[in-house]
GROMACS .gro file of C-alpha atoms in nm:
model
  362
    1MET     CA    1   0.000   0.000   0.000
    2ASP     CA    2   0.148   0.332  -0.105
    3ALA     CA    3   0.153   0.648   0.103
    4VAL     CA    4  -0.143   0.801  -0.079
    5GLU     CA    5  -0.365   0.501  -0.015
    6LEU     CA    6  -0.253   0.487   0.345
    7ALA     CA    7  -0.334   0.853   0.391
    8ARG     CA    8  -0.676   0.802   0.237
    9LYS     CA    9  -0.752   0.511   0.472
   10LEU     CA   10  -0.637   0.709   0.774
   11GLN     CA   11  -0.858   0.999   0.669
   12GLU     CA   12  -1.159   0.769   0.634
   13GLU     CA   13  -1.104   0.624   0.979
   14ALA     CA   14  -1.077   0.971   1.135
   15THR     CA   15  -1.392   1.104   0.960
   16CYS     CA   16  -1.741   1.107   1.113
   17SER     CA   17  -2.001   0.942   0.891
   18ILE     CA   18  -2.265   1.199   0.990
   19CYS     CA   19  -2.086   1.534   0.942
   20LEU     CA   20  -1.817   1.395   0.703
   21ASP     CA   21  -1.547   1.582   0.893
   22TYR     CA   22  -1.279   1.483   1.139
   23PHE     CA   23  -1.411   1.357   1.471
   24THR     CA   24  -1.482   1.608   1.745
   25ASP     CA   25  -1.526   1.447   2.089
   26PRO     CA   26  -1.590   1.100   1.937
   27VAL     CA   27  -1.812   0.847   2.123
   28MET     CA   28  -1.877   0.476   2.060
   29THR     CA   29  -2.218   0.308   2.057
   30THR     CA   30  -2.289  -0.047   2.182
   31CYS     CA   31  -2.260  -0.176   1.826
   32GLY     CA   32  -1.900  -0.044   1.794
   33HIS     CA   33  -1.952   0.248   1.556
   34ASN     CA   34  -1.803   0.590   1.630
   35PHE     CA   35  -1.967   0.930   1.589
   36CYS     CA   36  -1.920   1.286   1.712
   37ARG     CA   37  -2.107   1.333   2.038
   38GLU     CA   38  -2.299   1.633   1.905
   39CYS     CA   39  -2.377   1.460   1.575
   40ILE     CA   40  -2.529   1.149   1.735
   41ARG     CA   41  -2.723   1.358   1.987
   42LEU     CA   42  -2.884   1.570   1.713
   43THR     CA   43  -2.963   1.258   1.511
   44TRP     CA   44  -3.139   1.090   1.800
   45GLU     CA   45  -3.323   1.414   1.888
   46LYS     CA   46  -3.479   1.407   1.544
   47ALA     CA   47  -3.578   1.041   1.590
   48LYS     CA   48  -3.769   1.100   1.915
   49GLY     CA   49  -4.097   1.172   1.741
   50LYS     CA   50  -4.081   0.866   1.517
   51LYS     CA   51  -4.229   0.601   1.752
   52GLY     CA   52  -4.268   0.345   1.478
   53ARG     CA   53  -3.894   0.307   1.445
   54ARG     CA   54  -3.837   0.236   1.815
   55LYS     CA   55  -3.911  -0.105   1.956
   56ARG     CA   56  -3.834  -0.012   2.318
   57ARG     CA   57  -3.870   0.315   2.500
   58GLY     CA   58  -3.532   0.497   2.550
   59THR     CA   59  -3.348   0.313   2.271
   60PHE     CA   60  -3.236   0.456   1.935
   61PRO     CA   61  -3.102   0.294   1.616
   62CYS     CA   62  -2.740   0.330   1.501
   63PRO     CA   63  -2.710   0.558   1.192
   64GLU     CA   64  -2.493   0.295   1.019
   65CYS     CA   65  -2.614  -0.054   1.120
   66ARG     CA   66  -2.959   0.041   1.259
   67GLU     CA   67  -2.894  -0.156   1.577
   68LEU     CA   68  -3.077  -0.025   1.881
   69SER     CA   69  -2.866   0.133   2.152
   70PRO     CA   70  -2.956   0.310   2.477
   71GLN     CA   71  -2.913   0.686   2.452
   72ARG     CA   72  -2.711   0.708   2.772
   73ASN     CA   73  -2.481   0.419   2.688
   74LEU     CA   74  -2.219   0.618   2.488
   75ARG     CA   75  -1.853   0.566   2.567
   76PRO     CA   76  -1.581   0.824   2.479
   77ASN     CA   77  -1.317   0.699   2.233
   78ARG     CA   78  -0.996   0.872   2.338
   79LEU     CA   79  -0.779   0.680   2.092
   80LEU     CA   80  -0.988   0.800   1.800
   81THR     CA   81  -0.961   1.154   1.935
   82LYS     CA   82  -0.582   1.135   1.904
   83VAL     CA   83  -0.602   0.984   1.555
   84ALA     CA   84  -0.836   1.260   1.439
   85GLU     CA   85  -0.602   1.523   1.579
   86MET     CA   86  -0.303   1.365   1.400
   87ALA     CA   87  -0.496   1.352   1.072
   88ARG     CA   88  -0.599   1.711   1.119
   89GLN     CA   89  -0.234   1.826   1.161
   90HIS     CA   90  -0.076   1.607   0.889
   91PRO     CA   91  -0.016   1.815   0.569
   92GLY     CA   92  -0.084   1.521   0.337
   93LEU     CA   93  -0.425   1.459   0.496
   94GLN     CA   94  -0.564   1.812   0.480
   95SER     CA   95  -0.887   1.853   0.292
   96ARG     CA   96  -0.742   2.100   0.043
   97ASP     CA   97  -0.485   1.846  -0.079
   98LEU     CA   98  -0.753   1.596  -0.188
   99CYS     CA   99  -1.009   1.633  -0.460
  100LYS     CA  100  -1.356   1.670  -0.314
  101VAL     CA  101  -1.510   1.478  -0.601
  102HIS     CA  102  -1.265   1.193  -0.655
  103GLN     CA  103  -1.076   1.196  -0.323
  104GLU     CA  104  -0.747   1.202  -0.515
  105VAL     CA  105  -0.439   1.409  -0.442
  106LEU     CA  106  -0.441   1.747  -0.618
  107LYS     CA  107  -0.128   1.717  -0.833
  108LEU     CA  108  -0.225   1.942  -1.127
  109PHE     CA  109  -0.321   2.307  -1.169
  110CYS     CA  110  -0.566   2.430  -1.432
  111GLU     CA  111  -0.449   2.772  -1.555
  112ASP     CA  112  -0.778   2.844  -1.729
  113ASP     CA  113  -0.986   2.794  -1.414
  114GLN     CA  114  -0.703   2.892  -1.175
  115SER     CA  115  -0.776   2.595  -0.949
  116PRO     CA  116  -0.593   2.273  -0.849
  117ILE     CA  117  -0.728   1.944  -0.990
  118CYS     CA  118  -0.651   1.574  -0.967
  119VAL     CA  119  -0.550   1.336  -1.249
  120VAL     CA  120  -0.908   1.213  -1.283
  121CYS     CA  121  -1.037   1.571  -1.325
  122ARG     CA  122  -0.773   1.623  -1.595
  123GLU     CA  123  -0.934   1.356  -1.813
  124SER     CA  124  -1.286   1.485  -1.760
  125ARG     CA  125  -1.467   1.694  -2.020
  126GLU     CA  126  -1.451   2.001  -1.801
  127HIS     CA  127  -1.070   2.024  -1.803
  128ARG     CA  128  -0.974   1.817  -2.106
  129ALA     CA  129  -0.923   2.122  -2.334
  130HIS     CA  130  -0.767   2.343  -2.065
  131ARG     CA  131  -0.400   2.421  -2.014
  132VAL     CA  132  -0.285   2.216  -1.717
  133VAL     CA  133   0.056   2.221  -1.546
  134PRO     CA  134   0.193   2.038  -1.242
  135VAL     CA  135   0.124   2.195  -0.905
  136GLU     CA  136   0.497   2.241  -0.836
  137GLU     CA  137   0.546   2.436  -1.158
  138ALA     CA  138   0.239   2.649  -1.090
  139VAL     CA  139   0.367   2.715  -0.739
  140GLN     CA  140   0.705   2.833  -0.875
  141GLU     CA  141   0.542   3.066  -1.125
  142HIS     CA  142   0.312   3.197  -0.857
  143LYS     CA  143   0.609   3.254  -0.626
  144LEU     CA  144   0.787   3.453  -0.898
  145LYS     CA  145   0.480   3.668  -0.949
  146LEU     CA  146   0.450   3.717  -0.577
  147GLU     CA  147   0.816   3.819  -0.557
  148ASP     CA  148   0.765   4.076  -0.833
  149ASP     CA  149   0.455   4.209  -0.663
  150MET     CA  150   0.629   4.224  -0.328
  151GLU     CA  151   0.927   4.405  -0.480
  152HIS     CA  152   0.697   4.660  -0.639
  153LEU     CA  153   0.513   4.703  -0.310
  154ARG     CA  154   0.843   4.747  -0.126
  155GLU     CA  155   0.943   5.023  -0.368
  156GLU     CA  156   0.608   5.193  -0.329
  157MET     CA  157   0.628   5.160   0.048
  158GLU     CA  158   0.978   5.312   0.046
  159LYS     CA  159   0.856   5.605  -0.164
  160THR     CA  160   0.561   5.649   0.068
  161GLN     CA  161   0.785   5.648   0.373
  162LYS     CA  162   1.012   5.910   0.214
  163LEU     CA  163   0.713   6.128   0.133
  164GLN     CA  164   0.582   6.080   0.484
  165THR     CA  165   0.918   6.182   0.630
  166ARG     CA  166   0.929   6.486   0.403
  167GLU     CA  167   0.577   6.588   0.502
  168GLN     CA  168   0.662   6.549   0.870
  169GLN     CA  169   0.966   6.772   0.825
  170ALA     CA  170   0.759   7.028   0.635
  171LEU     CA  171   0.498   7.021   0.913
  172ALA     CA  172   0.765   7.075   1.177
  173LYS     CA  173   0.915   7.368   0.984
  174TRP     CA  174   0.572   7.521   0.932
  175GLN     CA  175   0.493   7.492   1.301
  176GLU     CA  176   0.823   7.666   1.381
  177LYS     CA  177   0.738   7.948   1.139
  178VAL     CA  178   0.390   7.982   1.286
  179GLN     CA  179   0.533   7.999   1.637
  180GLU     CA  180   0.786   8.259   1.524
  181ARG     CA  181   0.514   8.469   1.361
  182ARG     CA  182   0.297   8.433   1.670
  183GLN     CA  183   0.576   8.565   1.890
  184ARG     CA  184   0.642   8.848   1.644
  185VAL     CA  185   0.276   8.950   1.638
  186MET     CA  186   0.260   8.948   2.017
  187MET     CA  187   0.574   9.163   2.042
  188GLU     CA  188   0.447   9.408   1.779
  189PHE     CA  189   0.117   9.450   1.959
  190LYS     CA  190   0.298   9.506   2.288
  191LYS     CA  191   0.504   9.779   2.120
  192MET     CA  192   0.188   9.925   1.968
  193ALA     CA  193   0.023   9.933   2.310
  194VAL     CA  194   0.320  10.122   2.457
  195LEU     CA  195   0.327  10.364   2.163
  196LEU     CA  196  -0.047  10.421   2.190
  197VAL     CA  197  -0.014  10.507   2.558
  198GLU     CA  198   0.274  10.744   2.485
  199GLU     CA  199   0.086  10.901   2.194
  200GLU     CA  200  -0.222  10.941   2.411
  201GLN     CA  201  -0.021  11.123   2.676
  202HIS     CA  202   0.143  11.339   2.408
  203LEU     CA  203  -0.188  11.434   2.247
  204LEU     CA  204  -0.353  11.503   2.582
  205GLN     CA  205  -0.059  11.722   2.685
  206ALA     CA  206  -0.075  11.908   2.353
  207LEU     CA  207  -0.449  11.951   2.394
  208ARG     CA  208  -0.405  12.091   2.745
  209GLN     CA  209  -0.141  12.331   2.617
  210GLU     CA  210  -0.368  12.440   2.334
  211GLU     CA  211  -0.652  12.485   2.581
  212GLU     CA  212  -0.439  12.707   2.800
  213ASP     CA  213  -0.305  12.912   2.507
  214THR     CA  214  -0.648  12.954   2.352
  215ALA     CA  215  -0.804  13.049   2.685
  216ALA     CA  216  -0.532  13.310   2.740
  217ARG     CA  217  -0.583  13.461   2.396
  218LEU     CA  218  -0.960  13.460   2.439
  219GLN     CA  219  -0.922  13.640   2.770
  220GLN     CA  220  -0.700  13.898   2.604
  221SER     CA  221  -0.953  13.937   2.327
  222MET     CA  222  -1.234  13.974   2.579
  223ALA     CA  223  -1.034  14.241   2.762
  224ALA     CA  224  -0.975  14.421   2.434
  225LEU     CA  225  -1.346  14.398   2.351
  226GLU     CA  226  -1.434  14.536   2.688
  227GLN     CA  227  -1.194  14.825   2.637
  228GLN     CA  228  -1.333  14.880   2.288
  229SER     CA  229  -1.687  14.875   2.425
  230CYS     CA  230  -1.595  15.141   2.678
  231SER     CA  231  -1.426  15.351   2.411
  232LEU     CA  232  -1.723  15.320   2.178
  233GLU     CA  233  -1.957  15.413   2.456
  234THR     CA  234  -1.746  15.722   2.531
  235LEU     CA  235  -1.737  15.807   2.161
  236LEU     CA  236  -2.114  15.769   2.140
  237LEU     CA  237  -2.163  16.006   2.432
  238GLN     CA  238  -1.928  16.259   2.276
  239LEU     CA  239  -2.111  16.240   1.945
  240GLU     CA  240  -2.443  16.288   2.120
  241ASP     CA  241  -2.299  16.591   2.295
  242ARG     CA  242  -2.160  16.733   1.969
  243SER     CA  243  -2.494  16.680   1.800
  244LYS     CA  244  -2.645  16.928   2.041
  245ARG     CA  245  -2.393  17.207   1.966
  246GLU     CA  246  -2.437  17.503   1.738
  247PRO     CA  247  -2.422  17.436   1.363
  248LEU     CA  248  -2.108  17.641   1.301
  249GLN     CA  249  -1.923  17.478   1.585
  250MET     CA  250  -2.027  17.139   1.454
  251LEU     CA  251  -1.891  17.223   1.107
  252ARG     CA  252  -1.555  17.343   1.241
  253VAL     CA  253  -1.475  17.012   1.405
  254ARG     CA  254  -1.624  16.794   1.126
  255SER     CA  255  -1.298  16.728   0.933
  256LEU     CA  256  -1.092  16.646   1.240
  257GLU     CA  257  -1.362  16.418   1.382
  258GLN     CA  258  -1.404  16.234   1.053
  259GLU     CA  259  -1.028  16.164   1.033
  260GLN     CA  260  -1.022  16.042   1.393
  261CYS     CA  261  -1.320  15.811   1.334
  262GLU     CA  262  -1.167  15.661   1.021
  263CYS     CA  263  -0.846  15.588   1.210
  264ALA     CA  264  -1.025  15.447   1.514
  265VAL     CA  265  -1.280  15.224   1.341
  266PRO     CA  266  -1.122  14.961   1.105
  267ARG     CA  267  -1.303  14.838   0.798
  268GLY     CA  268  -1.411  14.476   0.759
  269HIS     CA  269  -1.597  14.229   0.973
  270PRO     CA  270  -1.422  14.086   1.280
  271HIS     CA  271  -1.386  13.714   1.334
  272ARG     CA  272  -1.651  13.539   1.532
  273THR     CA  273  -1.593  13.352   1.854
  274GLU     CA  274  -1.697  13.026   1.682
  275ASP     CA  275  -1.413  13.073   1.428
  276CYS     CA  276  -1.165  13.100   1.709
  277LEU     CA  277  -1.290  12.785   1.879
  278GLN     CA  278  -1.296  12.578   1.559
  279SER     CA  279  -0.938  12.454   1.561
  280PRO     CA  280  -0.852  12.269   1.240
  281TRP     CA  281  -0.663  12.007   1.436
  282ALA     CA  282  -0.960  11.952   1.670
  283ASP     CA  283  -1.195  11.897   1.374
  284ARG     CA  284  -0.986  11.641   1.196
  285SER     CA  285  -0.825  11.466   1.494
  286ALA     CA  286  -1.130  11.249   1.565
  287GLN     CA  287  -1.167  11.154   1.198
  288GLU     CA  288  -0.801  11.092   1.119
  289LEU     CA  289  -0.707  10.917   1.443
  290PRO     CA  290  -0.796  10.562   1.318
  291ARG     CA  291  -0.591  10.617   1.001
  292TYR     CA  292  -0.319  10.785   1.199
  293VAL     CA  293  -0.249  10.497   1.438
  294GLY     CA  294  -0.062  10.298   1.175
  295PRO     CA  295   0.177  10.578   1.066
  296VAL     CA  296   0.238  10.667   1.429
  297LEU     CA  297   0.359  10.317   1.504
  298SER     CA  298   0.589  10.306   1.201
  299ALA     CA  299   0.719  10.663   1.158
  300GLY     CA  300   0.638  10.834   1.486
  301ALA     CA  301   0.492  11.143   1.315
  302THR     CA  302   0.277  11.397   1.496
  303PRO     CA  303  -0.050  11.514   1.334
  304GLY     CA  304  -0.113  11.878   1.251
  305GLY     CA  305   0.036  12.168   1.442
  306LEU     CA  306  -0.123  12.291   1.760
  307ASP     CA  307  -0.001  12.650   1.730
  308ILE     CA  308  -0.267  12.915   1.768
  309HIS     CA  309  -0.230  13.188   1.505
  310TRP     CA  310  -0.366  13.536   1.524
  311SER     CA  311  -0.599  13.446   1.236
  312PHE     CA  312  -0.794  13.216   1.471
  313THR     CA  313  -0.837  13.466   1.756
  314LEU     CA  314  -1.133  13.688   1.814
  315TYR     CA  315  -1.078  14.036   1.661
  316PRO     CA  316  -0.722  13.999   1.529
  317TYR     CA  317  -0.673  14.374   1.555
  318TRP     CA  318  -0.676  14.639   1.821
  319PRO     CA  319  -0.921  14.909   1.722
  320LEU     CA  320  -0.805  15.178   1.960
  321PRO     CA  321  -0.525  15.408   1.842
  322GLY     CA  322  -0.361  15.394   2.180
  323ASP     CA  323  -0.320  15.011   2.146
  324ALA     CA  324  -0.176  15.006   1.794
  325GLN     CA  325   0.166  14.907   1.918
  326MET     CA  326   0.016  14.587   2.069
  327ALA     CA  327  -0.112  14.448   1.736
  328PRO     CA  328   0.104  14.171   1.590
  329SER     CA  329   0.295  14.234   1.269
  330SER     CA  330   0.117  13.938   1.105
  331SER     CA  331  -0.224  14.095   1.161
  332PRO     CA  332  -0.400  14.206   0.838
  333TRP     CA  333  -0.495  14.532   1.015
  334HIS     CA  334  -0.144  14.618   1.123
  335HIS     CA  335  -0.091  14.871   0.842
  336GLN     CA  336  -0.405  15.067   0.944
  337TYR     CA  337  -0.279  15.151   1.289
  338ARG     CA  338  -0.090  15.474   1.317
  339PRO     CA  339  -0.068  15.664   1.648
  340LEU     CA  340  -0.180  16.026   1.643
  341GLY     CA  341   0.076  16.289   1.715
  342TYR     CA  342   0.053  16.561   1.973
  343GLY     CA  343  -0.009  16.873   1.765
  344PRO     CA  344  -0.247  17.165   1.779
  345SER     CA  345  -0.480  16.986   1.540
  346ARG     CA  346  -0.536  16.706   1.787
  347ASP     CA  347  -0.821  16.737   2.029
  348PRO     CA  348  -0.685  16.684   2.381
  349GLY     CA  349  -1.006  16.513   2.476
  350SER     CA  350  -0.928  16.217   2.249
  351GLN     CA  351  -1.280  16.226   2.117
  352LEU     CA  352  -1.382  16.005   1.824
  353GLU     CA  353  -1.675  16.032   1.589
  354SER     CA  354  -1.843  15.814   1.337
  355ALA     CA  355  -1.644  15.705   1.031
  356LYS     CA  356  -1.903  15.868   0.804
  357GLY     CA  357  -1.880  16.198   0.983
  358ARG     CA  358  -2.160  16.451   0.973
  359THR     CA  359  -2.358  16.588   0.685
  360GLY     CA  360  -2.524  16.877   0.867
  361ARG     CA  361  -2.870  16.731   0.822
  362GLU     CA  362  -2.914  16.597   1.173
   0.00000   0.00000   0.00000
């Protein structure tokens, strides 16, 4: 008996006749046949309802010889358990090495169907026209293909690992750049906060200085206006007094009074108080401050001058002849001020009349 036949016999002895697989927990009946414990139990469970097949209560027939055996009289077959385990581990007795149809060793490989076959299957109509090679040759070809595939996969895996390493390095560099930019932004905003505080103090100080200067000039202007009001009131009283004089006396002093009035009363409209208070820097500071923050941080420039010019003060001239020397040289009325001399033509009473003088029709 050759090895193949011996292997087939051993496989038959280790196979259960109910499940057609290797024994699992084999048991022996009273008639000497062996079955899997679970297989024989299920078989007898199905036969419980068939009373015609049982001659005595509690006895069941053997699936092979039909001899009656008590259900509880099942003995474990430990020797067959070892044989089934050996057959299960032997490579020549595995189910994939034998043809399921002919129970022959699978020695050939059909390339058309891509499946192993036995010598009996080779002569059948199904595989007769197919290209068939020995299993060993097919295994070698398959190994070569597997080697090529594995080599290609190794190359792809190496490329993937290189790309992964490169991406990890790029990620690390990017995180470093982001951290550097984050620190830079934080430092810049700290500097901006300090500069904003300094600029706020500077602007507030400049505003306080402008407030003081403007208040001083307004007070001077108010004092000048008060003096002018008093002078005009005196002039008005003098004119009222002159209007009550004799006609000839009124005509004699007409030319002198007209010259004094023209010198005392300047032409043109004085500036209003609102014009003095409307500082050009104050008007545009609130609007330009948001756009100004950026240049301040970069260049450190200061917006618009805070100097108060005579053009922004109330009444940029001094209407009284006695105050002509106090008018600034930049004033547009500076050329109209000329102090009167002390001659016989000057009235010692320093009386002033209207700029239009008198017509004699009063």
